[in-house]
């Protein structure tokens, strides 16, 4: 499908036109071209040009231009609020740190610039009025739904080991396959990921896990994922010896990942929920496998892994909470549900139900009753929430001032408020001021320490 020039934002078209009028070549390049050819809306635009950085700055002398990567030929133009990276055609030198080229040589050739890029589908360039430049078969690979390295795949991955993870990330997000030689090189060069910063690894892993084909990629490339999270490897092929599971631990995990909504907290929790199973396995006399305390071990490992990957604290806490309670029994009882809603908060409680659905889906079709049970729990919980129940101290119809007026002081006041909340959650007291004050009067023996 040809690219419609009008699909480009006005700021992008204007930037290209300014460079062209100044006598320079200029094209949009990389992921934005790929996405436009796929009918997707790009999240950002990169521009490549024959203009040297100083020449680019001269073209846009009346606008704000940041020298974000000028050593490598990149400046960033702030075009009416849209940041546009503009990079001079270049040929990269060696990559001694497996991340950045030690040096670059500027070139006048768009083809030479395209030859340094990672995958054919990311090596295409486009400009309105000039059309598409595709020197390495990227458009054909889009049609064949293939991820293929530009040139020698081993060299591409040695230059920047993160490209190994990017390759399988694109497979998960786009639903493409890795071309055979590219897949082989990715496996051979995966050890280089240890040189890549945790922040960069986590960014790629996050995108991969939220892709529509994340589970398939996990199953196809456990050796690569194991370079990032070695704790996954003992799960691969681990027979659970359980009538309740039709898959090994790793396959169960991969299937479960695909059966929760594509939100990072949920996908990470599903990836890590059973990671403690290999460490806690025991075989009963009846030949059935047991994993006593695996949720506690999974919590420990999840915490270690997320800290190592520099996951944000809030996300880490969310994931660890879901891992901790992923197999907790939840009763279909209003009082029990109010306690769960108080304990986790409504949002996290519904996340937990999603996790329990995914866990059940990963056990096999025989466990659809667990999914149906989670559906009933969700319906019941939403019905309770529609009644605006009191779930926190702030929601009580009385406050500390009311209890101070009754003579409560010090720690006894806090205990009384907690006691009132417990009574309301259990359904033994209505959240009405008169009823709560009456309870406080009748339990005033411990007003003071």
Short mmCIF file of N, CA, C and O in Angstrom, two decimals, residues 26-122:
data_model
loop_
_atom_site.label_atom_id
_atom_site.label_comp_id
_atom_site.label_asym_id
_atom_site.label_seq_id
_atom_site.Cartn_x
_atom_site.Cartn_y
_atom_site.Cartn_z
N UNK A 26 16.20 14.87 2.11
CA UNK A 26 15.62 14.62 3.44
C UNK A 26 14.46 13.65 3.30
O UNK A 26 13.66 13.75 2.36
N UNK A 27 14.41 12.70 4.22
CA UNK A 27 13.41 11.64 4.19
C UNK A 27 12.98 11.30 5.62
O UNK A 27 13.77 11.43 6.56
N UNK A 28 11.74 10.85 5.77
CA UNK A 28 11.41 10.17 7.02
C UNK A 28 11.97 8.76 6.89
O UNK A 28 12.07 8.20 5.79
N UNK A 29 12.34 8.17 8.03
CA UNK A 29 13.08 6.91 7.96
C UNK A 29 12.73 6.04 9.17
O UNK A 29 12.35 6.54 10.23
N UNK A 30 12.87 4.74 8.99
CA UNK A 30 12.76 3.81 10.12
C UNK A 30 11.34 3.39 10.44
O UNK A 30 10.51 3.16 9.56
N UNK A 31 11.06 3.34 11.75
CA UNK A 31 9.80 2.80 12.22
C UNK A 31 8.57 3.53 11.73
O UNK A 31 7.50 2.93 11.52
N UNK A 32 8.68 4.84 11.52
CA UNK A 32 7.51 5.58 11.05
C UNK A 32 7.12 5.16 9.64
O UNK A 32 5.92 5.08 9.31
N UNK A 33 8.11 4.88 8.80
CA UNK A 33 7.82 4.40 7.44
C UNK A 33 7.17 3.03 7.50
O UNK A 33 6.17 2.75 6.83
N UNK A 34 7.75 2.15 8.32
CA UNK A 34 7.18 0.81 8.49
C UNK A 34 5.72 0.90 8.92
O UNK A 34 4.85 0.22 8.36
N UNK A 35 5.44 1.73 9.93
CA UNK A 35 4.08 1.81 10.45
C UNK A 35 3.11 2.38 9.42
O UNK A 35 1.96 1.92 9.31
N UNK A 36 3.54 3.37 8.66
CA UNK A 36 2.67 3.93 7.63
C UNK A 36 2.34 2.88 6.57
O UNK A 36 1.20 2.79 6.10
N UNK A 37 3.32 2.06 6.20
CA UNK A 37 3.08 1.00 5.22
C UNK A 37 2.14 -0.07 5.77
O UNK A 37 1.42 -0.73 5.01
N UNK A 38 2.13 -0.23 7.09
CA UNK A 38 1.24 -1.21 7.73
C UNK A 38 -0.13 -0.62 8.04
O UNK A 38 -0.99 -1.31 8.58
N UNK A 39 -0.31 0.67 7.72
CA UNK A 39 -1.58 1.31 8.02
C UNK A 39 -1.72 1.72 9.47
O UNK A 39 -2.83 1.98 9.94
N UNK A 40 -0.61 1.80 10.18
CA UNK A 40 -0.62 2.22 11.59
C UNK A 40 -0.25 3.69 11.69
O UNK A 40 0.39 4.25 10.80
N UNK A 41 -0.62 4.31 12.80
CA UNK A 41 -0.24 5.69 13.06
C UNK A 41 1.08 5.71 13.83
O UNK A 41 1.14 5.19 14.95
N UNK A 42 2.13 6.26 13.27
CA UNK A 42 3.43 6.28 13.98
C UNK A 42 3.35 7.07 15.28
O UNK A 42 2.59 8.05 15.39
N UNK A 43 4.13 6.65 16.26
CA UNK A 43 4.19 7.38 17.53
C UNK A 43 5.20 8.51 17.46
O UNK A 43 5.13 9.46 18.24
N UNK A 44 6.18 8.40 16.58
CA UNK A 44 7.14 9.49 16.38
C UNK A 44 7.73 9.39 14.98
O UNK A 44 7.54 8.38 14.28
N UNK A 45 8.45 10.43 14.59
CA UNK A 45 9.03 10.50 13.25
C UNK A 45 10.51 10.85 13.36
O UNK A 45 10.88 11.77 14.10
N UNK A 46 11.33 10.11 12.63
CA UNK A 46 12.75 10.42 12.50
C UNK A 46 13.02 10.84 11.06
O UNK A 46 12.41 10.30 10.12
N UNK A 47 13.94 11.77 10.92
CA UNK A 47 14.28 12.28 9.59
C UNK A 47 15.77 12.07 9.35
O UNK A 47 16.60 12.28 10.24
N UNK A 48 16.10 11.60 8.16
CA UNK A 48 17.50 11.47 7.76
C UNK A 48 17.75 12.42 6.59
O UNK A 48 16.85 12.65 5.76
N UNK A 49 18.94 12.99 6.53
CA UNK A 49 19.22 14.04 5.54
C UNK A 49 20.67 14.02 5.09
O UNK A 49 21.55 13.54 5.81
N UNK A 50 20.89 14.55 3.92
CA UNK A 50 22.26 14.72 3.42
C UNK A 50 22.93 15.93 4.07
O UNK A 50 24.16 16.08 4.00
N UNK A 51 22.15 16.79 4.71
CA UNK A 51 22.70 17.99 5.34
C UNK A 51 23.55 17.62 6.55
O UNK A 51 23.17 16.75 7.35
N UNK A 52 24.69 18.27 6.69
CA UNK A 52 25.50 18.10 7.89
C UNK A 52 24.79 18.78 9.07
O UNK A 52 23.96 19.66 8.86
N UNK A 53 25.14 18.39 10.29
CA UNK A 53 24.43 18.99 11.44
C UNK A 53 24.43 20.51 11.42
O UNK A 53 23.39 21.14 11.70
N UNK A 54 25.57 21.11 11.10
CA UNK A 54 25.63 22.57 11.06
C UNK A 54 24.72 23.14 9.99
O UNK A 54 24.12 24.21 10.17
N UNK A 55 24.61 22.43 8.87
CA UNK A 55 23.73 22.90 7.80
C UNK A 55 22.27 22.79 8.21
O UNK A 55 21.46 23.67 7.89
N UNK A 56 21.94 21.72 8.92
CA UNK A 56 20.57 21.57 9.43
C UNK A 56 20.24 22.71 10.39
O UNK A 56 19.16 23.31 10.33
N UNK A 57 21.19 23.01 11.28
CA UNK A 57 20.97 24.11 12.22
C UNK A 57 20.78 25.44 11.49
O UNK A 57 19.96 26.28 11.89
N UNK A 58 21.52 25.62 10.39
CA UNK A 58 21.39 26.86 9.62
C UNK A 58 20.02 26.96 8.96
O UNK A 58 19.42 28.04 8.89
N UNK A 59 19.51 25.83 8.45
CA UNK A 59 18.19 25.84 7.81
C UNK A 59 17.12 26.27 8.81
O UNK A 59 16.18 27.00 8.47
N UNK A 60 17.29 25.83 10.06
CA UNK A 60 16.28 26.12 11.08
C UNK A 60 16.79 27.11 12.12
O UNK A 60 16.49 27.00 13.31
N UNK A 61 17.54 28.10 11.66
CA UNK A 61 18.16 29.05 12.57
C UNK A 61 17.13 29.87 13.35
O UNK A 61 17.43 30.37 14.43
N UNK A 62 15.94 29.98 12.79
CA UNK A 62 14.91 30.77 13.46
C UNK A 62 14.04 29.92 14.39
O UNK A 62 13.06 30.42 14.94
N UNK A 63 14.38 28.67 14.52
CA UNK A 63 13.60 27.78 15.38
C UNK A 63 14.52 27.18 16.45
O UNK A 63 15.74 27.31 16.39
N UNK A 64 13.90 26.50 17.41
CA UNK A 64 14.69 25.91 18.48
C UNK A 64 15.21 24.55 18.04
O UNK A 64 14.43 23.65 17.70
N UNK A 65 16.53 24.41 18.04
CA UNK A 65 17.18 23.16 17.66
C UNK A 65 18.11 22.74 18.80
O UNK A 65 18.95 23.53 19.25
N UNK A 66 17.95 21.50 19.27
CA UNK A 66 18.76 20.98 20.37
C UNK A 66 19.85 20.07 19.82
O UNK A 66 19.60 19.24 18.94
N UNK A 67 21.05 20.20 20.37
CA UNK A 67 22.17 19.35 19.94
C UNK A 67 22.15 18.05 20.74
O UNK A 67 23.04 17.75 21.53
N UNK A 68 21.12 17.22 20.51
CA UNK A 68 20.91 16.04 21.34
C UNK A 68 21.93 14.93 21.10
O UNK A 68 22.21 14.15 22.00
N UNK A 69 22.44 14.84 19.90
CA UNK A 69 23.41 13.78 19.60
C UNK A 69 24.31 14.20 18.47
O UNK A 69 24.56 13.44 17.53
N UNK A 70 24.79 15.44 18.58
CA UNK A 70 25.48 16.05 17.44
C UNK A 70 26.76 15.29 17.07
O UNK A 70 27.17 15.27 15.91
N UNK A 71 27.39 14.61 18.06
CA UNK A 71 28.60 13.84 17.76
C UNK A 71 28.31 12.72 16.76
O UNK A 71 29.18 12.30 16.00
N UNK A 72 27.07 12.24 16.80
CA UNK A 72 26.66 11.19 15.87
C UNK A 72 25.78 11.73 14.75
O UNK A 72 25.12 10.97 14.03
N UNK A 73 25.74 13.05 14.63
CA UNK A 73 25.05 13.65 13.50
C UNK A 73 23.59 13.99 13.73
O UNK A 73 22.87 14.28 12.79
N UNK A 74 23.15 13.96 14.99
CA UNK A 74 21.72 14.15 15.28
C UNK A 74 21.47 15.46 16.00
O UNK A 74 22.13 15.79 16.99
N UNK A 75 20.49 16.21 15.51
CA UNK A 75 19.96 17.36 16.23
C UNK A 75 18.45 17.14 16.33
O UNK A 75 17.86 16.38 15.56
N UNK A 76 17.83 17.80 17.29
CA UNK A 76 16.38 17.66 17.48
C UNK A 76 15.72 19.01 17.26
O UNK A 76 16.02 19.97 17.96
N UNK A 77 14.85 19.05 16.28
CA UNK A 77 14.08 20.25 15.98
C UNK A 77 12.76 20.20 16.74
O UNK A 77 12.04 19.19 16.69
N UNK A 78 12.45 21.27 17.46
CA UNK A 78 11.15 21.37 18.11
C UNK A 78 10.20 22.08 17.15
O UNK A 78 10.22 23.31 17.02
N UNK A 79 9.43 21.29 16.45
CA UNK A 79 8.56 21.80 15.38
C UNK A 79 7.13 21.93 15.89
O UNK A 79 6.38 20.96 15.90
N UNK A 80 6.79 23.12 16.37
CA UNK A 80 5.45 23.39 16.89
C UNK A 80 5.03 22.33 17.91
O UNK A 80 3.95 21.75 17.83
N UNK A 81 5.93 22.08 18.85
CA UNK A 81 5.64 21.13 19.92
C UNK A 81 5.98 19.70 19.61
O UNK A 81 5.92 18.84 20.50
N UNK A 82 6.33 19.39 18.36
CA UNK A 82 6.69 18.02 18.00
C UNK A 82 8.21 17.91 17.88
O UNK A 82 8.81 18.55 17.02
N UNK A 83 8.86 17.09 18.72
CA UNK A 83 10.30 16.90 18.58
C UNK A 83 10.61 15.99 17.40
O UNK A 83 10.06 14.89 17.29
N UNK A 84 11.46 16.46 16.51
CA UNK A 84 11.86 15.68 15.34
C UNK A 84 13.37 15.50 15.33
O UNK A 84 14.11 16.49 15.26
N UNK A 85 13.82 14.25 15.44
CA UNK A 85 15.26 13.98 15.35
C UNK A 85 15.67 13.99 13.88
O UNK A 85 15.08 13.29 13.06
N UNK A 86 16.67 14.80 13.58
CA UNK A 86 17.17 14.92 12.21
C UNK A 86 18.63 14.48 12.23
O UNK A 86 19.45 15.09 12.91
N UNK A 87 18.94 13.44 11.48
CA UNK A 87 20.28 12.84 11.52
C UNK A 87 20.90 12.84 10.13
O UNK A 87 20.24 12.45 9.14
N UNK A 88 22.14 13.23 10.07
CA UNK A 88 22.88 13.22 8.80
C UNK A 88 23.14 11.79 8.36
O UNK A 88 23.41 10.91 9.18
N UNK A 89 23.05 11.52 7.03
CA UNK A 89 23.44 10.22 6.50
C UNK A 89 24.81 9.87 7.09
O UNK A 89 25.74 10.68 7.06
N UNK A 90 24.95 8.63 7.55
CA UNK A 90 26.24 8.28 8.17
C UNK A 90 26.54 6.81 7.99
O UNK A 90 25.65 5.99 7.73
N UNK A 91 27.80 6.48 8.17
CA UNK A 91 28.27 5.10 8.23
C UNK A 91 28.90 4.94 9.61
O UNK A 91 29.73 5.75 10.02
N UNK A 92 28.47 3.90 10.34
CA UNK A 92 28.95 3.71 11.70
C UNK A 92 30.28 2.99 11.73
O UNK A 92 30.56 2.11 10.90
N UNK A 93 31.10 3.36 12.72
CA UNK A 93 32.35 2.65 12.95
C UNK A 93 32.11 1.41 13.80
O UNK A 93 31.00 0.89 13.87
N UNK A 94 33.14 0.94 14.48
CA UNK A 94 33.01 -0.24 15.33
C UNK A 94 32.20 0.10 16.58
O UNK A 94 32.09 1.26 16.98
N UNK A 95 31.64 -0.95 17.19
CA UNK A 95 30.82 -0.82 18.40
C UNK A 95 31.53 -1.56 19.53
O UNK A 95 31.16 -2.68 19.88
N UNK A 96 32.53 -0.97 20.13
CA UNK A 96 33.28 -1.69 21.17
C UNK A 96 32.48 -1.89 22.44
O UNK A 96 32.75 -2.81 23.22
N UNK A 97 31.46 -1.04 22.67
CA UNK A 97 30.64 -1.21 23.88
C UNK A 97 29.33 -1.93 23.59
O UNK A 97 28.46 -2.03 24.46
N UNK A 98 29.19 -2.48 22.38
CA UNK A 98 27.97 -3.19 21.98
C UNK A 98 26.74 -2.31 22.16
O UNK A 98 25.64 -2.79 22.42
N UNK A 99 26.92 -1.02 21.99
CA UNK A 99 25.78 -0.09 22.11
C UNK A 99 25.91 1.08 21.15
O UNK A 99 25.06 1.31 20.32
N UNK A 100 27.01 1.86 21.28
CA UNK A 100 27.19 3.04 20.44
C UNK A 100 28.38 2.82 19.51
O UNK A 100 29.37 2.19 19.89
N UNK A 101 28.30 3.38 18.29
CA UNK A 101 29.49 3.32 17.43
C UNK A 101 30.60 4.18 18.03
O UNK A 101 30.34 5.25 18.59
N UNK A 102 31.83 3.68 17.95
CA UNK A 102 32.97 4.45 18.48
C UNK A 102 33.15 5.76 17.71
O UNK A 102 33.68 6.74 18.24
N UNK A 103 32.70 5.75 16.49
CA UNK A 103 32.76 6.95 15.68
C UNK A 103 31.86 6.78 14.46
O UNK A 103 31.43 5.68 14.14
N UNK A 104 31.53 7.89 13.81
CA UNK A 104 30.71 7.82 12.62
C UNK A 104 31.38 8.62 11.51
O UNK A 104 32.14 9.56 11.77
N UNK A 105 31.09 8.22 10.29
CA UNK A 105 31.56 8.96 9.12
C UNK A 105 30.34 9.40 8.34
O UNK A 105 29.48 8.58 7.99
N UNK A 106 30.23 10.69 8.11
CA UNK A 106 29.10 11.18 7.34
C UNK A 106 29.28 10.81 5.88
O UNK A 106 30.39 10.73 5.37
N UNK A 107 28.15 10.55 5.22
CA UNK A 107 28.18 10.12 3.83
C UNK A 107 27.12 10.88 3.06
O UNK A 107 26.17 11.42 3.65
N UNK A 108 27.25 10.90 1.76
CA UNK A 108 26.25 11.55 0.91
C UNK A 108 25.25 10.53 0.38
O UNK A 108 24.36 10.89 -0.40
N UNK A 109 25.36 9.27 0.81
CA UNK A 109 24.56 8.19 0.24
C UNK A 109 23.47 7.73 1.19
O UNK A 109 23.76 7.23 2.29
N UNK A 110 22.22 7.85 0.77
CA UNK A 110 21.10 7.31 1.56
C UNK A 110 21.22 5.80 1.70
O UNK A 110 20.92 5.24 2.76
N UNK A 111 21.67 5.12 0.64
CA UNK A 111 21.80 3.67 0.70
C UNK A 111 22.80 3.26 1.77
O UNK A 111 22.56 2.31 2.52
N UNK A 112 23.94 3.94 1.84
CA UNK A 112 24.93 3.61 2.87
C UNK A 112 24.37 3.84 4.27
O UNK A 112 24.66 3.08 5.20
N UNK A 113 23.56 4.87 4.42
CA UNK A 113 22.93 5.13 5.71
C UNK A 113 21.96 4.01 6.06
O UNK A 113 21.92 3.53 7.20
N UNK A 114 21.18 3.57 5.07
CA UNK A 114 20.21 2.50 5.32
C UNK A 114 20.89 1.19 5.68
O UNK A 114 20.35 0.39 6.45
N UNK A 115 22.10 0.98 5.14
CA UNK A 115 22.80 -0.29 5.35
C UNK A 115 23.23 -0.49 6.80
O UNK A 115 23.54 -1.61 7.20
N UNK A 116 23.27 0.59 7.62
CA UNK A 116 23.71 0.44 9.01
C UNK A 116 22.55 0.11 9.94
O UNK A 116 22.75 -0.15 11.13
N UNK A 117 21.32 0.10 9.43
CA UNK A 117 20.15 -0.06 10.28
C UNK A 117 19.91 -1.53 10.63
O UNK A 117 20.50 -2.42 10.03
N UNK A 118 19.03 -1.78 11.62
CA UNK A 118 18.94 -3.13 12.17
C UNK A 118 18.21 -4.12 11.27
O UNK A 118 18.78 -5.13 10.86
N UNK A 119 16.95 -3.82 10.93
CA UNK A 119 16.13 -4.78 10.19
C UNK A 119 15.60 -4.13 8.91
O UNK A 119 15.41 -2.92 8.86
N UNK A 120 15.35 -4.96 7.92
CA UNK A 120 14.93 -4.43 6.62
C UNK A 120 13.65 -3.60 6.73
O UNK A 120 13.50 -2.60 6.02
N UNK A 121 12.75 -4.00 7.61
CA UNK A 121 11.48 -3.27 7.73
C UNK A 121 11.67 -1.91 8.40
O UNK A 121 10.77 -1.07 8.37
N UNK A 122 12.86 -1.69 8.98
CA UNK A 122 13.17 -0.40 9.60
C UNK A 122 14.19 0.39 8.78
O UNK A 122 14.68 1.42 9.24
#
